[in-house]
Amino acid sequence: MKKQLSLMTRSLLLSGVAAIMLSSCIFMPPKEETKVSPDTKKEVPDSTDNETQTPADGTGSGTTSPADGEDTQNKDNGTSSGGTENNISTKHGLSLVWQDEFDYSGVPDKTKWKYQTGKSGWGNAEQQNYVSNTTNAETAIVGDGYLKIKAYHNGTEWRSARLNSKQAWKYGYIEAKLKITDRPGAWPAFWMMPEGRSDWPRCGEIDIMENAPAIGNHKVFSTLHAEGHSAGDGKGIGNKTYDKNLSKEWHTFGIKWTGDKITAYYDDVAMGSYSSDGTEVNWPYDQKFYIILNLAIGGTLGGDAYVNNLKGEAEFLVDYVRVYQ
């Protein structure tokens, strides 16, 4: 699942939202582009297991547009309800190069995932302490065919998990099938950061799916960040408001990422795109990015005012993660 605000803006935000996800930032809603929704972010890490905080701010430019003529080929039948899957080896004319189907039990596959740990607020005043699950499946538990990221309060603190893929990719179709938390106070995210960098927002960030019901019931959104468009100026490439059954249903979220365009897909439907303007300030998306799955508690998008309503627990389920190139 990264931004700084002025004291005045933060005060206004917290009073409004409170009354009503390695990465970092303080939340501001992004500018409305085509079908754009609020943006956020999380703290900016590098690709190590150590936490890194890089507060940042920025202004936006670039081209965001609804996806036009994108390939909306279906790979799965009944994707939004966990239906039977067909051939998964190709999608959008690309071949499957990496996957975790979570068809085993215990801790997440140690050859594929590592953890970013710590309790620093992650640039967003988040409450959770991210812990490692390398040997003990405490907050990242695989079983029954899926990964469960479990956030819970142990009487002293909130504990959760933040998983980073050990591999990174440049371009392709990246997708996960998720059952989203959708509870005010919780902030689940499926996103990507560049390998070996922590100079946010210049390094870039790709948010494939974030869910923050504290700022909009049953809402999911996708956002891009760069030096030229970050925090409240992040480029929205998709958003959708679902019904009250969102947390009970499986949905797929992905991006089709090429050398000059990134398009968001929800359940194989193209939602919106952002095109390169040829400048580094607006297109840092020409390097390898790794995948992040995490569940934050409270903070600028989770909503501290709602944390008590979680009653000490929340979960974020992942059926699979796949990468095509």
Short mmCIF file of C-alpha atoms in Angstrom, two decimals:
data_model
loop_
_atom_site.label_atom_id
_atom_site.label_comp_id
_atom_site.label_asym_id
_atom_site.label_seq_id
_atom_site.Cartn_x
_atom_site.Cartn_y
_atom_site.Cartn_z
CA MET A 1 0.00 0.00 0.00
CA LYS A 2 4.41 8.48 1.63
CA LYS A 3 3.48 12.02 1.78
CA GLN A 4 3.84 15.16 3.82
CA LEU A 5 1.33 17.85 4.43
CA SER A 6 1.61 21.23 6.04
CA LEU A 7 0.59 21.34 9.70
CA MET A 8 -2.52 23.26 8.75
CA THR A 9 -3.51 20.78 6.03
CA ARG A 10 -2.85 17.82 8.28
CA SER A 11 -4.94 19.38 10.98
CA LEU A 12 -7.83 19.96 8.60
CA LEU A 13 -7.52 16.44 7.22
CA LEU A 14 -7.41 14.71 10.56
CA SER A 15 -10.32 16.71 11.90
CA GLY A 16 -12.34 15.89 8.79
CA VAL A 17 -11.39 12.29 8.24
CA ALA A 18 -11.21 11.36 11.88
CA ALA A 19 -14.62 12.81 12.40
CA ILE A 20 -16.05 10.89 9.53
CA MET A 21 0.34 1.32 3.55
CA LEU A 22 9.07 -0.77 2.19
CA SER A 23 7.12 3.07 1.63
CA SER A 24 5.89 6.50 3.11
CA CYS A 25 3.71 9.62 2.90
CA ILE A 26 0.92 11.57 4.41
CA PHE A 27 -2.47 11.41 2.71
CA MET A 28 -4.05 14.04 0.51
CA PRO A 29 -6.80 13.29 -1.98
CA PRO A 30 -5.43 13.33 -5.52
CA LYS A 31 -6.70 15.69 -8.16
CA GLU A 32 -9.71 14.42 -10.01
CA GLU A 33 -8.54 13.36 -13.44
CA THR A 34 -10.63 11.00 -15.52
CA LYS A 35 -11.99 8.38 -13.16
CA VAL A 36 -9.70 9.29 -10.33
CA SER A 37 -10.16 8.59 -6.65
CA PRO A 38 -8.42 9.65 -3.48
CA ASP A 39 -4.77 8.82 -3.25
CA THR A 40 -2.58 8.07 -0.32
CA LYS A 41 0.47 6.49 0.47
CA LYS A 42 2.68 4.54 2.61
CA GLU A 43 6.25 4.91 3.65
CA VAL A 44 8.98 4.60 1.07
CA PRO A 45 11.32 1.73 1.66
CA ASP A 46 14.18 0.40 -0.33
CA SER A 47 14.24 -3.28 -1.31
CA THR A 48 15.85 -4.47 1.92
CA ASP A 49 14.25 -5.86 5.06
CA ASN A 50 14.93 -2.67 6.97
CA GLU A 51 12.37 0.07 7.28
CA THR A 52 12.99 3.37 5.58
CA GLN A 53 11.06 6.61 5.84
CA THR A 54 11.29 9.24 3.17
CA PRO A 55 8.68 11.93 3.64
CA ALA A 56 8.01 13.78 0.42
CA ASP A 57 5.87 16.26 -1.38
CA GLY A 58 5.38 17.18 -4.98
CA THR A 59 3.22 18.62 -7.69
CA GLY A 60 1.73 16.85 -10.64
CA SER A 61 1.74 16.82 -14.40
CA GLY A 62 1.42 14.21 -17.08
CA THR A 63 -1.37 12.46 -18.94
CA THR A 64 -4.07 10.39 -17.28
CA SER A 65 -6.90 9.03 -19.39
CA PRO A 66 -9.56 6.34 -19.46
CA ALA A 67 -8.23 3.15 -21.01
CA ASP A 68 -9.07 3.11 -24.69
CA GLY A 69 -9.12 -0.07 -26.72
CA GLU A 70 -7.15 -2.01 -24.10
CA ASP A 71 -7.22 -5.79 -24.26
CA THR A 72 -9.78 -6.90 -21.70
CA GLN A 73 -9.22 -10.62 -22.26
CA ASN A 74 -10.57 -12.77 -19.45
CA LYS A 75 -8.20 -15.31 -17.97
CA ASP A 76 -10.42 -16.56 -15.16
CA ASN A 77 -14.08 -17.45 -15.17
CA GLY A 78 -16.01 -16.02 -12.23
CA THR A 79 -13.02 -14.01 -11.13
CA SER A 80 -15.00 -11.83 -8.75
CA SER A 81 -16.57 -14.76 -6.95
CA GLY A 82 -13.71 -17.23 -6.91
CA GLY A 83 -14.96 -19.30 -9.86
CA THR A 84 -13.13 -22.00 -11.80
CA GLU A 85 -10.00 -20.84 -13.56
CA ASN A 86 -8.98 -21.72 -17.10
CA ASN A 87 -5.49 -21.67 -18.53
CA ILE A 88 -3.39 -19.21 -16.54
CA SER A 89 -0.18 -19.47 -18.57
CA THR A 90 -0.91 -16.43 -20.73
CA LYS A 91 -2.72 -13.13 -20.37
CA HIS A 92 -2.82 -10.01 -22.55
CA GLY A 93 -0.51 -11.82 -24.95
CA LEU A 94 2.12 -12.24 -22.21
CA SER A 95 3.49 -15.40 -20.56
CA LEU A 96 3.36 -16.27 -16.87
CA VAL A 97 6.87 -15.78 -15.43
CA TRP A 98 6.24 -15.71 -11.66
CA GLN A 99 3.41 -16.70 -9.36
CA ASP A 100 2.42 -17.65 -5.86
CA GLU A 101 -0.85 -19.57 -5.73
CA PHE A 102 -0.57 -20.10 -1.95
CA ASP A 103 -1.48 -23.77 -2.41
CA TYR A 104 0.51 -24.87 0.64
CA SER A 105 0.35 -24.31 4.40
CA GLY A 106 2.42 -22.42 6.95
CA VAL A 107 4.60 -19.37 6.35
CA PRO A 108 4.69 -17.66 2.93
CA ASP A 109 7.22 -19.15 0.51
CA LYS A 110 10.64 -17.95 1.73
CA THR A 111 12.07 -18.16 -1.78
CA LYS A 112 9.54 -15.60 -2.97
CA TRP A 113 8.81 -13.25 -0.06
CA LYS A 114 10.64 -11.28 2.60
CA TYR A 115 9.42 -8.85 5.25
CA GLN A 116 9.76 -5.21 6.05
CA THR A 117 9.41 -4.81 9.80
CA GLY A 118 9.05 -2.13 12.41
CA LYS A 119 6.75 0.29 14.14
CA SER A 120 7.58 3.74 12.84
CA GLY A 121 4.26 5.10 11.69
CA TRP A 122 5.53 4.57 8.15
CA GLY A 123 5.15 8.25 7.29
CA ASN A 124 1.39 8.08 7.78
CA ALA A 125 1.00 7.86 11.57
CA GLU A 126 0.02 4.19 11.23
CA GLN A 127 -0.38 2.19 14.44
CA GLN A 128 0.78 -1.33 13.51
CA ASN A 129 4.10 -3.02 14.18
CA TYR A 130 5.06 -5.06 11.11
CA VAL A 131 6.68 -8.35 12.19
CA SER A 132 8.60 -11.05 10.32
CA ASN A 133 6.88 -14.33 9.52
CA THR A 134 9.97 -16.13 8.21
CA THR A 135 9.73 -18.98 10.73
CA ASN A 136 6.43 -18.39 12.50
CA ALA A 137 3.13 -17.72 10.75
CA GLU A 138 1.89 -15.04 13.11
CA THR A 139 0.55 -12.30 10.88
CA ALA A 140 1.09 -13.86 7.43
CA ILE A 141 -0.53 -17.28 7.34
CA VAL A 142 -0.92 -19.58 4.34
CA GLY A 143 -3.64 -22.23 4.37
CA ASP A 144 -6.82 -23.34 2.61
CA GLY A 145 -5.40 -22.08 -0.68
CA TYR A 146 -4.78 -18.46 0.22
CA LEU A 147 -2.58 -16.06 2.17
CA LYS A 148 -4.12 -14.34 5.16
CA ILE A 149 -2.49 -11.12 6.32
CA LYS A 150 -3.74 -10.85 9.86
CA ALA A 151 -3.60 -7.68 11.93
CA TYR A 152 -4.38 -8.07 15.60
CA HIS A 153 -3.95 -6.25 18.90
CA ASN A 154 -2.05 -8.31 21.46
CA GLY A 155 -3.05 -6.14 24.40
CA THR A 156 -0.03 -3.88 23.97
CA GLU A 157 0.18 -3.07 20.26
CA TRP A 158 -1.21 -3.78 16.84
CA ARG A 159 0.83 -6.38 14.91
CA SER A 160 0.58 -7.02 11.17
CA ALA A 161 2.64 -8.03 8.11
CA ARG A 162 4.20 -6.34 5.13
CA LEU A 163 5.48 -8.75 2.47
CA ASN A 164 7.88 -7.73 -0.31
CA SER A 165 8.55 -9.99 -3.29
CA LYS A 166 12.21 -10.98 -3.55
CA GLN A 167 12.06 -10.58 -7.31
CA ALA A 168 11.39 -7.38 -9.26
CA TRP A 169 10.17 -6.78 -12.81
CA LYS A 170 10.19 -4.12 -15.50
CA TYR A 171 6.94 -4.06 -17.49
CA GLY A 172 4.32 -6.78 -17.78
CA TYR A 173 0.92 -7.60 -16.38
CA ILE A 174 0.89 -7.85 -12.58
CA GLU A 175 -2.25 -9.17 -10.91
CA ALA A 176 -3.59 -10.43 -7.58
CA LYS A 177 -6.90 -11.94 -6.57
CA LEU A 178 -7.99 -10.42 -3.29
CA LYS A 179 -10.67 -10.47 -0.64
CA ILE A 180 -10.42 -6.95 0.70
CA THR A 181 -10.69 -5.94 4.35
CA ASP A 182 -13.12 -3.06 3.73
CA ARG A 183 -13.40 -2.01 7.37
CA PRO A 184 -12.88 1.56 8.56
CA GLY A 185 -9.70 1.66 10.63
CA ALA A 186 -7.88 -0.81 8.33
CA TRP A 187 -5.86 0.03 5.20
CA PRO A 188 -4.96 -2.95 2.94
CA ALA A 189 -2.79 -2.42 -0.14
CA PHE A 190 -1.29 -4.25 -3.14
CA TRP A 191 1.41 -2.06 -4.68
CA MET A 192 4.94 -1.78 -6.10
CA MET A 193 8.16 0.10 -5.38
CA PRO A 194 11.42 0.32 -7.36
CA GLU A 195 14.28 -2.00 -6.53
CA GLY A 196 17.14 -0.53 -4.50
CA ARG A 197 15.80 3.00 -4.14
CA SER A 198 14.28 5.09 -1.35
CA ASP A 199 14.24 8.60 -2.86
CA TRP A 200 10.48 8.95 -2.86
CA PRO A 201 8.69 10.36 -4.77
CA ARG A 202 11.40 10.68 -7.42
CA CYS A 203 11.89 6.91 -7.49
CA GLY A 204 8.23 6.33 -8.37
CA GLU A 205 5.49 4.18 -6.88
CA ILE A 206 2.68 2.10 -8.40
CA ASP A 207 -0.39 1.53 -6.23
CA ILE A 208 -2.43 -1.24 -7.84
CA MET A 209 -5.08 -1.52 -5.12
CA GLU A 210 -5.77 0.42 -1.96
CA ASN A 211 -8.89 0.30 0.16
CA ALA A 212 -9.59 2.94 2.77
CA PRO A 213 -13.26 2.92 3.77
CA ALA A 214 -12.54 5.62 6.35
CA ILE A 215 -12.63 8.06 3.41
CA GLY A 216 -15.26 6.30 1.32
CA ASN A 217 -17.36 3.23 1.98
CA HIS A 218 -16.42 0.14 -0.05
CA LYS A 219 -14.01 2.16 -2.19
CA VAL A 220 -10.95 0.84 -4.06
CA PHE A 221 -8.47 3.01 -5.97
CA SER A 222 -5.22 2.86 -7.98
CA THR A 223 -2.62 5.65 -8.08
CA LEU A 224 0.81 6.48 -9.50
CA HIS A 225 3.42 8.64 -7.76
CA ALA A 226 6.52 10.36 -9.14
CA GLU A 227 8.48 13.55 -8.57
CA GLY A 228 6.03 15.38 -10.79
CA HIS A 229 2.89 13.86 -9.29
CA SER A 230 2.81 12.66 -5.69
CA ALA A 231 0.69 12.81 -2.56
CA GLY A 232 -2.48 14.76 -3.38
CA ASP A 233 -1.27 15.20 -6.94
CA GLY A 234 -0.83 11.49 -7.53
CA LYS A 235 -2.21 10.26 -10.85
CA GLY A 236 -5.32 8.16 -10.39
CA ILE A 237 -5.65 5.35 -12.92
CA GLY A 238 -8.73 3.70 -11.47
CA ASN A 239 -11.31 3.73 -8.72
CA LYS A 240 -14.55 1.99 -7.97
CA THR A 241 -17.12 1.96 -5.21
CA TYR A 242 -18.44 -1.56 -4.58
CA ASP A 243 -21.43 -2.61 -2.53
CA LYS A 244 -21.44 -3.75 1.09
CA ASN A 245 -20.39 -7.29 0.08
CA LEU A 246 -16.88 -6.23 -1.01
CA SER A 247 -15.20 -7.90 1.98
CA LYS A 248 -16.98 -11.19 1.23
CA GLU A 249 -16.08 -11.41 -2.46
CA TRP A 250 -12.96 -12.25 -4.46
CA HIS A 251 -11.90 -9.63 -7.01
CA THR A 252 -8.84 -9.32 -9.25
CA PHE A 253 -6.76 -6.15 -9.49
CA GLY A 254 -3.90 -5.66 -11.90
CA ILE A 255 -1.90 -3.34 -14.11
CA LYS A 256 -0.78 -3.65 -17.70
CA TRP A 257 2.57 -1.84 -17.73
CA THR A 258 4.48 -1.02 -20.90
CA GLY A 259 7.26 1.38 -21.80
CA ASP A 260 4.82 4.22 -22.34
CA LYS A 261 1.59 3.44 -20.50
CA ILE A 262 0.19 1.93 -17.29
CA THR A 263 -3.43 0.76 -17.26
CA ALA A 264 -5.34 -0.46 -14.20
CA TYR A 265 -7.71 -3.43 -14.44
CA TYR A 266 -10.40 -4.46 -11.96
CA ASP A 267 -11.86 -7.91 -12.65
CA ASP A 268 -10.32 -7.75 -16.14
CA VAL A 269 -12.02 -4.45 -16.98
CA ALA A 270 -9.72 -1.57 -17.95
CA MET A 271 -10.38 1.35 -15.58
CA GLY A 272 -7.96 4.08 -16.65
CA SER A 273 -4.47 4.77 -17.95
CA TYR A 274 -1.50 7.06 -17.51
CA SER A 275 0.83 7.73 -20.46
CA SER A 276 4.47 8.74 -20.43
CA ASP A 277 5.39 12.29 -21.43
CA GLY A 278 9.01 11.23 -21.95
CA THR A 279 10.36 12.98 -18.86
CA GLU A 280 11.99 11.36 -15.84
CA VAL A 281 10.10 13.62 -13.48
CA ASN A 282 6.77 12.17 -14.63
CA TRP A 283 7.82 8.71 -15.83
CA PRO A 284 10.16 6.89 -13.42
CA TYR A 285 8.33 3.69 -14.39
CA ASP A 286 11.18 2.43 -16.60
CA GLN A 287 12.98 0.36 -13.96
CA LYS A 288 12.35 -2.83 -12.00
CA PHE A 289 9.66 -2.72 -9.30
CA TYR A 290 8.91 -5.32 -6.63
CA ILE A 291 5.48 -6.26 -5.22
CA ILE A 292 4.23 -5.33 -1.73
CA LEU A 293 1.25 -6.72 0.17
CA ASN A 294 0.41 -5.18 3.53
CA LEU A 295 -2.34 -4.37 5.99
CA ALA A 296 -1.96 -1.11 7.92
CA ILE A 297 -4.02 0.03 10.89
CA GLY A 298 -5.16 3.60 11.43
CA GLY A 299 -3.13 6.48 10.10
CA THR A 300 -4.02 9.01 7.47
CA LEU A 301 -6.07 6.62 5.35
CA GLY A 302 -6.96 3.87 7.78
CA GLY A 303 -8.63 6.39 10.07
CA ASP A 304 -7.59 6.43 13.73
CA ALA A 305 -11.12 7.31 14.82
CA TYR A 306 -12.33 3.90 13.63
CA VAL A 307 -9.60 1.62 14.96
CA ASN A 308 -11.49 0.70 18.13
CA ASN A 309 -14.35 -0.54 15.98
CA LEU A 310 -12.06 -3.25 14.59
CA LYS A 311 -12.30 -4.93 18.01
CA GLY A 312 -8.66 -5.99 17.92
CA GLU A 313 -8.54 -7.82 14.58
CA ALA A 314 -8.64 -7.41 10.80
CA GLU A 315 -7.60 -9.54 7.83
CA PHE A 316 -6.68 -9.21 4.15
CA LEU A 317 -6.86 -12.35 1.97
CA VAL A 318 -4.81 -13.10 -1.16
CA ASP A 319 -5.76 -16.02 -3.42
CA TYR A 320 -2.80 -15.57 -5.78
CA VAL A 321 -0.24 -13.13 -7.18
CA ARG A 322 0.90 -13.50 -10.81
CA VAL A 323 3.35 -11.73 -13.09
CA TYR A 324 3.22 -11.97 -16.89
CA GLN A 325 5.83 -10.71 -19.35
#
